[in-house]
Coordinates of C-alpha atoms in Angstrom, one line a residue:
Y857 CA -54.9 -36.9 191.1
P858 CA -52.7 -38.3 193.7
E859 CA -55.2 -41.0 194.7
V860 CA -54.3 -42.9 191.4
L861 CA -50.8 -43.5 192.7
N862 CA -52.4 -45.5 195.7
K863 CA -53.3 -48.1 193.0
T864 CA -50.6 -47.8 190.5
S865 CA -47.7 -48.1 193.2
Q866 CA -48.8 -51.5 194.2
K867 CA -46.6 -54.4 193.1
K868 CA -49.5 -56.8 193.1
I869 CA -53.2 -56.9 194.2
V870 CA -55.5 -59.9 195.0
F871 CA -59.0 -59.7 193.4
K872 CA -61.5 -62.5 193.9
G873 CA -58.7 -64.9 195.0
V874 CA -56.5 -64.1 192.0
T875 CA -53.3 -62.3 192.3
Y876 CA -52.4 -59.7 189.6
R877 CA -48.9 -58.5 189.4
T878 CA -47.8 -55.0 188.2
T879 CA -46.7 -54.5 184.6
N880 CA -44.7 -51.5 185.7
H881 CA -41.4 -53.0 186.4
L882 CA -39.8 -49.8 187.6
L883 CA -41.4 -51.0 190.9
D884 CA -39.4 -54.2 190.8
T885 CA -37.3 -55.8 188.0
Y886 CA -35.9 -52.4 186.7
F887 CA -36.2 -50.8 190.1
Y888 CA -36.0 -47.0 190.1
A889 CA -36.1 -45.4 193.5
G890 CA -39.2 -43.3 194.1
A891 CA -41.1 -45.0 191.2
D892 CA -44.9 -44.9 192.1
G893 CA -46.9 -45.5 189.0
L894 CA -48.3 -45.4 186.2
K895 CA -49.2 -47.3 182.9
T896 CA -47.7 -49.7 180.4
G897 CA -49.1 -50.3 176.9
T898 CA -48.3 -52.0 173.6
T899 CA -49.9 -51.6 170.2
S900 CA -48.7 -52.5 166.8
A901 CA -48.6 -48.8 165.8
S902 CA -46.6 -47.5 168.7
G903 CA -44.8 -50.5 169.9
Y904 CA -43.9 -50.9 173.6
C905 CA -44.9 -47.7 175.5
F906 CA -44.7 -46.7 179.2
C907 CA -45.9 -43.6 181.2
G908 CA -44.3 -43.6 184.5
T909 CA -43.9 -41.2 187.6
A910 CA -41.5 -41.0 190.5
A911 CA -41.1 -38.9 193.4
K912 CA -37.5 -37.8 193.7
N913 CA -35.8 -34.9 195.8
G914 CA -39.1 -33.2 196.6
R915 CA -40.1 -33.2 192.8
R916 CA -42.3 -35.2 190.5
I917 CA -40.6 -36.8 187.5
I918 CA -42.6 -38.0 184.6
A919 CA -41.2 -40.2 181.9
V920 CA -43.0 -41.1 178.6
T921 CA -41.6 -43.8 176.2
M922 CA -43.0 -44.7 172.9
G923 CA -41.8 -47.2 170.2
S924 CA -39.4 -49.1 172.4
S925 CA -38.0 -52.3 171.0
S926 CA -39.1 -54.6 173.8
S927 CA -41.2 -54.8 177.0
G928 CA -37.9 -54.4 179.1
Q929 CA -36.5 -51.8 176.9
R930 CA -39.3 -49.4 177.7
F931 CA -38.1 -49.3 181.3
V932 CA -34.5 -48.9 180.3
D933 CA -35.6 -45.9 178.1
A934 CA -37.6 -44.5 180.9
T935 CA -34.7 -44.5 183.5

């Protein structure tokens, strides 16, 4: 469903006058060339998690991390 990437690749959106910034820091702080989505999450059972996608050299790369030790570490683990 490539239309999902139209939303998840945005670094920020404005909704009803409020700016919401992405939690996918492969798009900015932990920049990864070609990153274009997808979803972060955190629960007590699974820790810091991330499902990310990137387009690179004509291919789609998918990374899934679970149980990372910190919010930032999940992006280091994904790269």
